[in-house]
Amino acid sequence: MESPDTFTLLPLEMDPSTKAVTATHSNSALDSELAALNSLHRNLLAAGTHTGTPPPPVPVNPTRSAQISKLRESGNNEFRKGHHSQAVKLYTLAIDMALGRPSWEPSGLVREEVSGLLSNRAQANMAQQNWAEGAVDAEASVEMKKVANAKGWWRRGKCLLEMGRLEEAENWVKQGLEFEATEQDLVQLKAEIEKKKGV
Amino acid sequence: MWPFDAVDWLMLLVPIAYLFILVGSLYTFSSIYRKRTAAKAASLEPWFPQHTQRNIYLSLLHMESPKCPDSILKAALLRRASEDITRIMAIRNAKQALQALLQKGSVGDDLWQRFQRAEKEIEEELRDVVSEANAFVPNWGQTIFQSASEMLQNSQIRERVNDILATSDAEKEWWEKRRAEIKTDFMRELDEEKAGIRSPTTDGSVTGSMAGSVAGSVAGSVAGSVGDDAVFVEGGGPAEKSSKKKRRAKH
């Protein structure tokens, strides 16, 4: 970094109509940074706060939360009716919406929402015997929220077991038990895997 | 009157010259030493690479025609604040380890100097960002780093989720292939049995082990296509099994 009172003047220019900033001499690192800047700028304008700065992380704009929970509810309903592929579609929409939250909103909230939705989608995939998709969804769900996500741990373990990847399933469930040692389902799943391996 | 002629000027010159030489040499030494250390510190490699976000922000701030609108400058300042947060986190994480290493003598003094310089710079940088933010909107300085840190974490979690979800297609493909393989293996085995290549006793052991590894995993899918349920592998002796399978293979 340069000393506090100097800086490197970069060859930038701005399109007066679109307000997009570009570099006159292209260079990939600078270009990707400028792309991030432009998209942040658009998001800030879209947020439409009167000061033009992002609002403080809390309280959260309630509209999006309401939409997400509505989509999740209808997904759950479809799942209960047995329309699993429809449920997957609704969950996917909800996940996209949760991931599309403005980036200055609390990341903990995004984690919570996305983890729950991914876990539900994993279940809907498992109900259709799409073990591969189920395994990936459950893995992502656990990545978002490791603690108190026993369902996510169990679902990936189950999917791996169903695909016959016993070694991976065993490691996964062991790891899950480190977080959720008392979870009955996980303990059972572990016993099941060990039985299969023993045969 | 003080007797000037009683003073031996020549002899007095000796202590004065002594003092002069002493102070002079100390001064020269210290100035040369300081110049050298300053030069050395300046020539040390900086801890962090160039601060692109800061350069962008300041370049935009100095843009003359057309003047850069405030909204872009605010966005650029936010980007700069997020980068500062990654840097301060890096500094904090490195500090303890570096101190321990320095005490043990595992790392040189150079590294420590570079580190301290980086620490000072980043403090200066944070103050600068806060004052810039307050200049745009009163009191923004209090929340800018909060927003920036959420932005940073949000981008990290999105990256991780997308990385994991991107493996979905490959996994799916692998599983389709694997399922097809298992299915053909299964069918071939059934055909072989039908042709009576294996004796009933070996047949029992082979199907038993295969059933253990595979039947559980593909039971649903294979059973669906073959038209019978896969429970047969769990119960019954070899003879019963083979008769069942023959019957099934005729379907």
Short mmCIF file of C-alpha atoms in Angstrom, two decimals:
data_model
loop_
_atom_site.label_atom_id
_atom_site.label_comp_id
_atom_site.label_asym_id
_atom_site.label_seq_id
_atom_site.Cartn_x
_atom_site.Cartn_y
_atom_site.Cartn_z
CA MET A 1 0.00 0.00 0.00
CA GLU A 2 1.10 3.52 -0.65
CA SER A 3 1.79 5.91 2.18
CA PRO A 4 -1.30 7.65 3.56
CA ASP A 5 -0.90 10.82 1.54
CA THR A 6 -0.27 9.40 -1.92
CA PHE A 7 -2.19 7.24 -4.32
CA THR A 8 -1.85 5.81 -7.79
CA LEU A 9 -4.02 7.62 -10.28
CA LEU A 10 -5.87 5.01 -12.29
CA PRO A 11 -6.96 5.64 -15.86
CA LEU A 12 -10.71 5.66 -15.23
CA GLU A 13 -13.54 7.17 -17.14
CA MET A 14 -17.26 7.40 -16.61
CA ASP A 15 -20.05 7.03 -19.10
CA PRO A 16 -22.14 10.17 -18.41
CA SER A 17 -25.47 8.52 -19.33
CA THR A 18 -25.17 5.11 -17.68
CA LYS A 19 -22.83 6.31 -14.91
CA ALA A 20 -20.78 3.17 -15.39
CA VAL A 21 -17.10 3.48 -14.55
CA THR A 22 -14.64 1.81 -16.91
CA ALA A 23 -10.88 1.67 -17.21
CA THR A 24 -9.25 3.07 -20.34
CA HIS A 25 -6.43 0.53 -20.19
CA SER A 26 -7.89 -2.86 -19.63
CA ASN A 27 -6.51 -5.11 -16.91
CA SER A 28 -8.43 -8.04 -15.58
CA ALA A 29 -8.11 -7.38 -11.82
CA LEU A 30 -9.11 -3.76 -12.23
CA ASP A 31 -11.98 -4.69 -14.54
CA SER A 32 -13.48 -7.18 -12.12
CA GLU A 33 -13.17 -4.64 -9.30
CA LEU A 34 -14.90 -2.02 -11.40
CA ALA A 35 -17.66 -4.47 -12.31
CA ALA A 36 -18.24 -5.08 -8.59
CA LEU A 37 -18.26 -1.34 -8.00
CA ASN A 38 -20.80 -0.72 -10.75
CA SER A 39 -23.12 -3.43 -9.53
CA LEU A 40 -22.88 -2.12 -5.97
CA HIS A 41 -23.67 1.34 -7.31
CA ARG A 42 -26.78 0.05 -9.09
CA ASN A 43 -27.90 -1.78 -5.95
CA LEU A 44 -27.41 1.33 -3.86
CA LEU A 45 -29.48 3.37 -6.29
CA ALA A 46 -32.15 0.69 -6.29
CA ALA A 47 -32.26 0.70 -2.49
CA GLY A 48 -33.34 4.33 -2.78
CA THR A 49 -32.45 5.57 0.67
CA HIS A 50 -32.60 9.33 0.90
CA THR A 51 -28.94 9.67 1.90
CA GLY A 52 -27.74 7.33 -0.85
CA THR A 53 -25.91 5.19 1.68
CA PRO A 54 -26.87 1.67 2.67
CA PRO A 55 -29.24 1.56 5.62
CA PRO A 56 -27.79 0.08 8.82
CA PRO A 57 -28.00 -3.78 8.83
CA VAL A 58 -30.94 -3.89 11.21
CA PRO A 59 -33.90 -3.53 10.89
CA VAL A 60 -34.30 -5.52 7.67
CA ASN A 61 -36.67 -4.52 4.90
CA PRO A 62 -39.65 -6.80 5.65
CA THR A 63 -41.00 -7.21 2.08
CA ARG A 64 -38.40 -9.66 0.90
CA SER A 65 -38.55 -11.71 4.08
CA ALA A 66 -42.30 -11.99 3.66
CA GLN A 67 -41.96 -13.08 0.03
CA ILE A 68 -39.39 -15.70 0.92
CA SER A 69 -41.44 -17.20 3.71
CA LYS A 70 -44.49 -17.22 1.45
CA LEU A 71 -42.60 -19.16 -1.21
CA ARG A 72 -41.33 -21.57 1.43
CA GLU A 73 -44.84 -22.12 2.75
CA SER A 74 -46.22 -22.91 -0.69
CA GLY A 75 -43.26 -25.20 -1.28
CA ASN A 76 -44.05 -27.03 1.94
CA ASN A 77 -47.68 -27.35 0.91
CA GLU A 78 -46.76 -28.83 -2.47
CA PHE A 79 -44.42 -31.23 -0.72
CA ARG A 80 -47.16 -32.38 1.63
CA LYS A 81 -49.49 -32.93 -1.31
CA GLY A 82 -46.80 -35.09 -2.89
CA HIS A 83 -45.97 -32.74 -5.78
CA HIS A 84 -42.26 -33.01 -5.17
CA SER A 85 -40.92 -31.51 -8.39
CA GLN A 86 -43.19 -28.52 -7.96
CA ALA A 87 -41.90 -28.14 -4.42
CA VAL A 88 -38.30 -28.18 -5.71
CA LYS A 89 -39.15 -25.37 -8.12
CA LEU A 90 -40.69 -23.24 -5.40
CA TYR A 91 -37.78 -23.82 -3.05
CA THR A 92 -35.37 -22.90 -5.84
CA LEU A 93 -37.21 -19.62 -6.36
CA ALA A 94 -37.08 -18.91 -2.65
CA ILE A 95 -33.35 -19.69 -2.51
CA ASP A 96 -32.65 -17.35 -5.40
CA MET A 97 -34.63 -14.65 -3.67
CA ALA A 98 -32.79 -15.17 -0.38
CA LEU A 99 -29.41 -15.08 -2.12
CA GLY A 100 -30.50 -11.96 -3.99
CA ARG A 101 -30.80 -9.92 -0.82
CA PRO A 102 -28.87 -6.64 -0.96
CA SER A 103 -25.37 -7.42 0.18
CA TRP A 104 -25.41 -5.04 3.15
CA GLU A 105 -28.25 -6.91 4.84
CA PRO A 106 -27.25 -9.18 7.72
CA SER A 107 -25.39 -12.24 6.49
CA GLY A 108 -26.60 -14.27 9.48
CA LEU A 109 -30.15 -13.92 8.24
CA VAL A 110 -29.18 -15.07 4.75
CA ARG A 111 -27.42 -18.09 6.21
CA GLU A 112 -30.44 -19.01 8.28
CA GLU A 113 -32.91 -18.71 5.42
CA VAL A 114 -30.79 -20.35 2.76
CA SER A 115 -29.84 -23.23 5.02
CA GLY A 116 -33.47 -24.03 5.82
CA LEU A 117 -34.55 -23.75 2.20
CA LEU A 118 -31.71 -25.90 0.90
CA SER A 119 -32.48 -28.51 3.50
CA ASN A 120 -36.12 -28.56 2.40
CA ARG A 121 -35.09 -28.81 -1.24
CA ALA A 122 -32.82 -31.71 -0.36
CA GLN A 123 -35.79 -33.46 1.18
CA ALA A 124 -37.95 -32.85 -1.88
CA ASN A 125 -35.15 -34.20 -4.08
CA MET A 126 -34.77 -37.24 -1.87
CA ALA A 127 -38.48 -37.92 -2.12
CA GLN A 128 -37.99 -38.19 -5.89
CA GLN A 129 -34.90 -40.37 -5.40
CA ASN A 130 -32.67 -37.67 -6.90
CA TRP A 131 -29.93 -38.64 -4.51
CA ALA A 132 -27.17 -36.67 -6.23
CA GLU A 133 -29.07 -33.37 -6.11
CA GLY A 134 -30.23 -34.10 -2.60
CA ALA A 135 -26.67 -34.71 -1.45
CA VAL A 136 -25.44 -31.44 -2.95
CA ASP A 137 -28.30 -29.43 -1.47
CA ALA A 138 -27.82 -30.91 1.96
CA GLU A 139 -24.09 -30.23 1.79
CA ALA A 140 -24.72 -26.60 0.93
CA SER A 141 -27.27 -26.37 3.72
CA VAL A 142 -24.75 -27.63 6.23
CA GLU A 143 -22.10 -25.29 4.89
CA MET A 144 -24.43 -22.39 5.66
CA LYS A 145 -25.28 -23.58 9.14
CA LYS A 146 -23.32 -26.32 10.82
CA VAL A 147 -24.77 -26.19 14.31
CA ALA A 148 -28.40 -27.15 14.96
CA ASN A 149 -28.80 -28.46 11.45
CA ALA A 150 -29.11 -32.16 12.22
CA LYS A 151 -31.54 -32.64 9.33
CA GLY A 152 -29.02 -31.33 6.85
CA TRP A 153 -26.31 -33.64 8.18
CA TRP A 154 -28.66 -36.60 8.13
CA ARG A 155 -29.93 -35.92 4.61
CA ARG A 156 -26.54 -35.85 2.97
CA GLY A 157 -25.50 -38.94 4.89
CA LYS A 158 -28.61 -40.72 3.72
CA CYS A 159 -28.11 -39.67 0.09
CA LEU A 160 -24.50 -40.83 0.09
CA LEU A 161 -25.57 -44.12 1.59
CA GLU A 162 -28.21 -44.56 -1.07
CA MET A 163 -25.64 -43.93 -3.77
CA GLY A 164 -23.42 -46.57 -2.23
CA ARG A 165 -20.66 -44.14 -1.26
CA LEU A 166 -20.24 -45.75 2.12
CA GLU A 167 -16.80 -44.36 2.90
CA GLU A 168 -17.90 -40.77 2.31
CA ALA A 169 -21.17 -41.32 4.11
CA GLU A 170 -19.39 -42.63 7.17
CA ASN A 171 -16.98 -39.71 7.33
CA TRP A 172 -19.79 -37.28 6.82
CA VAL A 173 -21.96 -38.73 9.57
CA LYS A 174 -19.02 -38.84 11.95
CA GLN A 175 -18.41 -35.18 11.30
CA GLY A 176 -22.08 -34.49 11.85
CA LEU A 177 -22.05 -36.27 15.16
CA GLU A 178 -19.34 -33.90 16.34
CA PHE A 179 -21.88 -31.12 16.06
CA GLU A 180 -25.02 -33.04 16.97
CA ALA A 181 -23.84 -35.81 19.24
CA THR A 182 -27.24 -36.53 20.73
CA GLU A 183 -29.22 -36.65 17.50
CA GLN A 184 -30.95 -40.04 17.40
CA ASP A 185 -31.41 -40.15 13.62
CA LEU A 186 -27.72 -39.58 12.98
CA VAL A 187 -26.72 -42.29 15.42
CA GLN A 188 -29.09 -44.69 13.71
CA LEU A 189 -27.79 -43.74 10.29
CA LYS A 190 -24.25 -44.40 11.47
CA ALA A 191 -25.22 -47.84 12.70
CA GLU A 192 -26.90 -48.51 9.37
CA ILE A 193 -23.80 -47.51 7.43
CA GLU A 194 -21.57 -49.62 9.62
CA LYS A 195 -23.84 -52.59 9.13
CA LYS A 196 -23.66 -52.16 5.36
CA LYS A 197 -19.90 -51.86 5.46
CA GLY A 198 -19.61 -54.93 7.63
CA VAL A 199 -21.46 -57.10 5.11
CA MET B 1 38.91 43.09 36.22
CA TRP B 2 39.36 39.45 35.42
CA PRO B 3 42.91 38.76 34.30
CA PHE B 4 42.54 37.80 30.65
CA ASP B 5 46.25 37.50 30.17
CA ALA B 6 46.41 34.89 32.96
CA VAL B 7 44.32 32.46 30.86
CA ASP B 8 46.25 30.03 28.74
CA TRP B 9 44.09 30.10 25.58
CA LEU B 10 45.94 27.35 23.90
CA MET B 11 45.45 24.93 26.76
CA LEU B 12 41.76 25.85 26.99
CA LEU B 13 41.30 24.98 23.33
CA VAL B 14 42.02 21.33 24.04
CA PRO B 15 38.88 20.55 26.12
CA ILE B 16 36.74 22.71 23.83
CA ALA B 17 38.00 20.84 20.79
CA TYR B 18 37.39 17.58 22.60
CA LEU B 19 33.76 18.51 23.32
CA PHE B 20 33.26 19.77 19.78
CA ILE B 21 34.59 16.59 18.20
CA LEU B 22 32.58 14.39 20.55
CA VAL B 23 29.26 16.14 19.94
CA GLY B 24 29.97 16.45 16.22
CA SER B 25 30.74 12.80 15.76
CA LEU B 26 27.70 11.72 17.76
CA TYR B 27 25.52 13.98 15.67
CA THR B 28 26.92 12.72 12.36
CA PHE B 29 26.56 9.14 13.48
CA SER B 30 22.96 9.55 14.55
CA SER B 31 21.92 11.40 11.42
CA ILE B 32 23.55 8.85 9.13
CA TYR B 33 22.08 5.99 11.14
CA ARG B 34 18.60 7.42 11.03
CA LYS B 35 18.84 8.11 7.33
CA ARG B 36 19.94 4.54 6.71
CA THR B 37 17.19 2.95 8.78
CA ALA B 38 14.62 5.19 7.12
CA ALA B 39 15.90 4.16 3.71
CA LYS B 40 15.85 0.54 4.75
CA ALA B 41 12.30 0.75 6.07
CA ALA B 42 11.20 2.46 2.89
CA SER B 43 12.81 -0.19 0.76
CA LEU B 44 11.05 -2.99 2.68
CA GLU B 45 8.39 -4.71 0.73
CA PRO B 46 4.91 -3.56 1.79
CA TRP B 47 2.85 -6.10 3.74
CA PHE B 48 -0.17 -5.82 1.51
CA PRO B 49 -0.40 -5.48 -2.24
CA GLN B 50 -1.72 -2.32 -3.81
CA HIS B 51 -5.00 -1.11 -2.40
CA THR B 52 -6.96 -1.06 -5.66
CA GLN B 53 -10.21 0.07 -4.07
CA ARG B 54 -8.52 3.03 -2.45
CA ASN B 55 -6.87 3.97 -5.71
CA ILE B 56 -10.18 3.77 -7.53
CA TYR B 57 -11.91 5.89 -4.93
CA LEU B 58 -9.25 8.58 -4.98
CA SER B 59 -8.99 8.50 -8.76
CA LEU B 60 -12.73 9.02 -9.01
CA LEU B 61 -12.55 11.80 -6.43
CA HIS B 62 -9.95 13.60 -8.53
CA MET B 63 -11.83 13.14 -11.78
CA GLU B 64 -12.34 16.54 -13.36
CA SER B 65 -14.53 16.35 -16.43
CA PRO B 66 -17.16 15.16 -15.93
CA LYS B 67 -17.22 15.31 -12.15
CA CYS B 68 -17.97 11.97 -10.61
CA PRO B 69 -21.43 11.87 -8.98
CA ASP B 70 -21.63 11.30 -5.24
CA SER B 71 -23.51 8.03 -5.57
CA ILE B 72 -20.58 6.38 -7.33
CA LEU B 73 -18.14 7.82 -4.81
CA LYS B 74 -20.23 6.39 -1.98
CA ALA B 75 -20.23 2.98 -3.61
CA ALA B 76 -16.48 3.22 -4.14
CA LEU B 77 -15.99 4.20 -0.50
CA LEU B 78 -17.99 1.16 0.59
CA ARG B 79 -15.81 -1.08 -1.56
CA ARG B 80 -12.77 0.52 -0.01
CA ALA B 81 -14.15 -0.08 3.48
CA SER B 82 -14.75 -3.78 2.73
CA GLU B 83 -11.20 -4.19 1.52
CA ASP B 84 -9.98 -2.45 4.68
CA ILE B 85 -11.88 -4.97 6.74
CA THR B 86 -10.18 -7.92 5.06
CA ARG B 87 -6.88 -6.21 5.72
CA ILE B 88 -7.50 -5.48 9.36
CA MET B 89 -8.67 -9.06 9.87
CA ALA B 90 -5.50 -10.32 8.25
CA ILE B 91 -3.42 -8.09 10.52
CA ARG B 92 -5.23 -9.22 13.65
CA ASN B 93 -4.94 -12.87 12.74
CA ALA B 94 -1.26 -12.58 11.95
CA LYS B 95 -0.27 -10.54 14.97
CA GLN B 96 -0.21 -13.18 17.67
CA ALA B 97 1.50 -15.79 15.57
CA LEU B 98 4.05 -13.31 14.37
CA GLN B 99 4.83 -12.13 17.90
CA ALA B 100 5.38 -15.70 19.04
CA LEU B 101 7.63 -16.40 16.07
CA LEU B 102 9.60 -13.24 16.69
CA GLN B 103 10.20 -14.17 20.33
CA LYS B 104 11.46 -17.57 19.31
CA GLY B 105 13.65 -15.95 16.72
CA SER B 106 12.08 -17.83 13.87
CA VAL B 107 11.48 -14.73 11.80
CA GLY B 108 13.68 -11.77 11.15
CA ASP B 109 13.30 -8.23 12.36
CA ASP B 110 12.48 -7.10 8.84
CA LEU B 111 9.22 -8.94 8.84
CA TRP B 112 8.22 -7.40 12.14
CA GLN B 113 9.00 -3.92 10.87
CA ARG B 114 6.98 -4.49 7.75
CA PHE B 115 4.14 -5.72 9.90
CA GLN B 116 4.20 -2.73 12.21
CA ARG B 117 4.24 -0.40 9.28
CA ALA B 118 1.22 -2.15 7.79
CA GLU B 119 -0.57 -1.90 11.11
CA LYS B 120 0.05 1.81 11.34
CA GLU B 121 -1.05 2.31 7.77
CA ILE B 122 -4.27 0.43 8.21
CA GLU B 123 -5.16 2.46 11.30
CA GLU B 124 -4.56 5.62 9.34
CA GLU B 125 -6.65 4.22 6.51
CA LEU B 126 -9.60 3.40 8.78
CA ARG B 127 -9.59 6.91 10.21
CA ASP B 128 -9.47 8.31 6.72
CA VAL B 129 -12.45 6.24 5.57
CA VAL B 130 -14.51 7.28 8.59
CA SER B 131 -13.82 10.94 8.03
CA GLU B 132 -14.61 10.64 4.31
CA ALA B 133 -17.88 8.90 5.16
CA ASN B 134 -18.82 11.58 7.63
CA ALA B 135 -18.10 14.18 5.00
CA PHE B 136 -20.67 12.59 2.66
CA VAL B 137 -23.44 12.01 5.19
CA PRO B 138 -23.28 12.97 8.86
CA ASN B 139 -22.83 9.92 11.10
CA TRP B 140 -22.30 7.52 8.21
CA GLY B 141 -18.87 6.86 9.66
CA GLN B 142 -20.47 4.96 12.51
CA THR B 143 -22.22 2.43 10.30
CA ILE B 144 -20.03 2.22 7.21
CA PHE B 145 -17.83 -0.54 8.57
CA GLN B 146 -20.83 -2.46 9.83
CA SER B 147 -22.32 -2.41 6.33
CA ALA B 148 -18.99 -3.20 4.78
CA SER B 149 -18.42 -6.21 6.98
CA GLU B 150 -21.87 -7.59 6.17
CA MET B 151 -21.11 -7.06 2.49
CA LEU B 152 -17.91 -8.99 2.84
CA GLN B 153 -19.52 -11.90 4.65
CA ASN B 154 -22.44 -11.97 2.28
CA SER B 155 -20.17 -12.19 -0.71
CA GLN B 156 -18.22 -14.98 0.99
CA ILE B 157 -21.27 -17.09 1.76
CA ARG B 158 -22.67 -16.61 -1.72
CA GLU B 159 -19.40 -17.74 -3.19
CA ARG B 160 -19.36 -20.86 -1.03
CA VAL B 161 -22.96 -21.80 -1.74
CA ASN B 162 -22.50 -21.27 -5.44
CA ASP B 163 -19.34 -23.35 -5.41
CA ILE B 164 -21.16 -26.23 -3.79
CA LEU B 165 -24.26 -25.95 -5.92
CA ALA B 166 -22.11 -25.83 -9.05
CA THR B 167 -20.98 -29.38 -8.38
CA SER B 168 -24.59 -30.53 -8.73
CA ASP B 169 -24.41 -31.24 -12.45
CA ALA B 170 -21.23 -33.26 -12.23
CA GLU B 171 -22.58 -35.26 -9.31
CA LYS B 172 -25.80 -35.92 -11.14
CA GLU B 173 -23.96 -37.10 -14.24
CA TRP B 174 -21.74 -39.36 -12.16
CA TRP B 175 -24.72 -40.88 -10.43
CA GLU B 176 -26.61 -41.48 -13.70
CA LYS B 177 -23.59 -43.26 -15.11
CA ARG B 178 -23.05 -45.25 -11.95
CA ARG B 179 -26.69 -46.24 -11.79
CA ALA B 180 -26.63 -47.42 -15.40
CA GLU B 181 -23.47 -49.44 -14.68
CA ILE B 182 -25.01 -51.07 -11.65
CA LYS B 183 -28.12 -51.85 -13.60
CA THR B 184 -26.26 -53.53 -16.46
CA ASP B 185 -24.11 -55.47 -14.00
CA PHE B 186 -27.20 -56.63 -12.26
CA MET B 187 -28.90 -57.69 -15.47
CA ARG B 188 -25.82 -59.51 -16.70
CA GLU B 189 -25.56 -61.42 -13.50
CA LEU B 190 -29.16 -62.43 -13.80
CA ASP B 191 -28.57 -63.62 -17.37
CA GLU B 192 -25.55 -65.62 -16.34
CA GLU B 193 -27.51 -67.29 -13.63
CA LYS B 194 -30.24 -68.06 -16.04
CA ALA B 195 -27.76 -69.75 -18.36
CA GLY B 196 -26.69 -71.86 -15.39
CA ILE B 197 -23.00 -70.95 -15.49
CA ARG B 198 -22.68 -70.81 -11.73
CA SER B 199 -23.39 -73.62 -9.33
CA PRO B 200 -26.04 -72.90 -6.70
CA THR B 201 -23.53 -72.65 -3.82
CA THR B 202 -21.18 -70.06 -5.35
CA ASP B 203 -24.17 -68.25 -6.66
CA GLY B 204 -25.36 -67.72 -3.14
CA SER B 205 -22.17 -66.09 -1.96
CA VAL B 206 -21.76 -63.89 -5.00
CA THR B 207 -25.25 -62.52 -5.02
CA GLY B 208 -25.06 -62.12 -1.27
CA SER B 209 -22.04 -59.81 -1.40
CA MET B 210 -23.32 -57.94 -4.35
CA ALA B 211 -26.63 -57.45 -2.75
CA GLY B 212 -24.92 -56.03 0.29
CA SER B 213 -23.01 -53.37 -1.55
CA VAL B 214 -25.41 -52.44 -4.25
CA ALA B 215 -28.93 -53.57 -3.67
CA GLY B 216 -29.55 -51.09 -0.90
CA SER B 217 -28.42 -48.21 -3.01
CA VAL B 218 -30.17 -49.01 -6.23
CA ALA B 219 -32.99 -51.05 -4.89
CA GLY B 220 -35.60 -48.45 -5.68
CA SER B 221 -34.43 -47.55 -9.15
CA VAL B 222 -33.52 -51.00 -10.37
CA ALA B 223 -36.57 -52.58 -8.89
CA GLY B 224 -38.69 -50.00 -10.63
CA SER B 225 -37.34 -50.91 -14.02
CA VAL B 226 -37.05 -54.65 -13.54
CA GLY B 227 -40.56 -54.88 -12.30
CA ASP B 228 -40.14 -56.74 -9.05
CA ASP B 229 -39.26 -55.41 -5.64
CA ALA B 230 -35.73 -55.88 -4.41
CA VAL B 231 -36.58 -57.34 -1.05
CA PHE B 232 -35.69 -60.82 -2.33
CA VAL B 233 -31.99 -60.34 -1.68
CA GLU B 234 -32.48 -60.09 2.03
CA GLY B 235 -34.29 -63.33 2.78
CA GLY B 236 -34.28 -66.91 1.61
CA GLY B 237 -31.52 -69.40 0.85
CA PRO B 238 -29.52 -69.65 -2.35
CA ALA B 239 -31.82 -72.16 -3.97
CA GLU B 240 -34.89 -70.12 -3.35
CA LYS B 241 -33.14 -67.03 -4.58
CA SER B 242 -32.01 -68.49 -7.85
CA SER B 243 -35.43 -69.87 -8.61
CA LYS B 244 -36.96 -66.51 -7.89
CA LYS B 245 -34.47 -64.76 -10.08
CA LYS B 246 -35.02 -67.09 -12.95
CA ARG B 247 -38.66 -66.46 -12.72
CA ARG B 248 -38.05 -62.76 -12.62
CA ALA B 249 -35.66 -62.73 -15.51
CA LYS B 250 -38.29 -64.24 -17.73
CA HIS B 251 -40.49 -61.22 -17.34
#
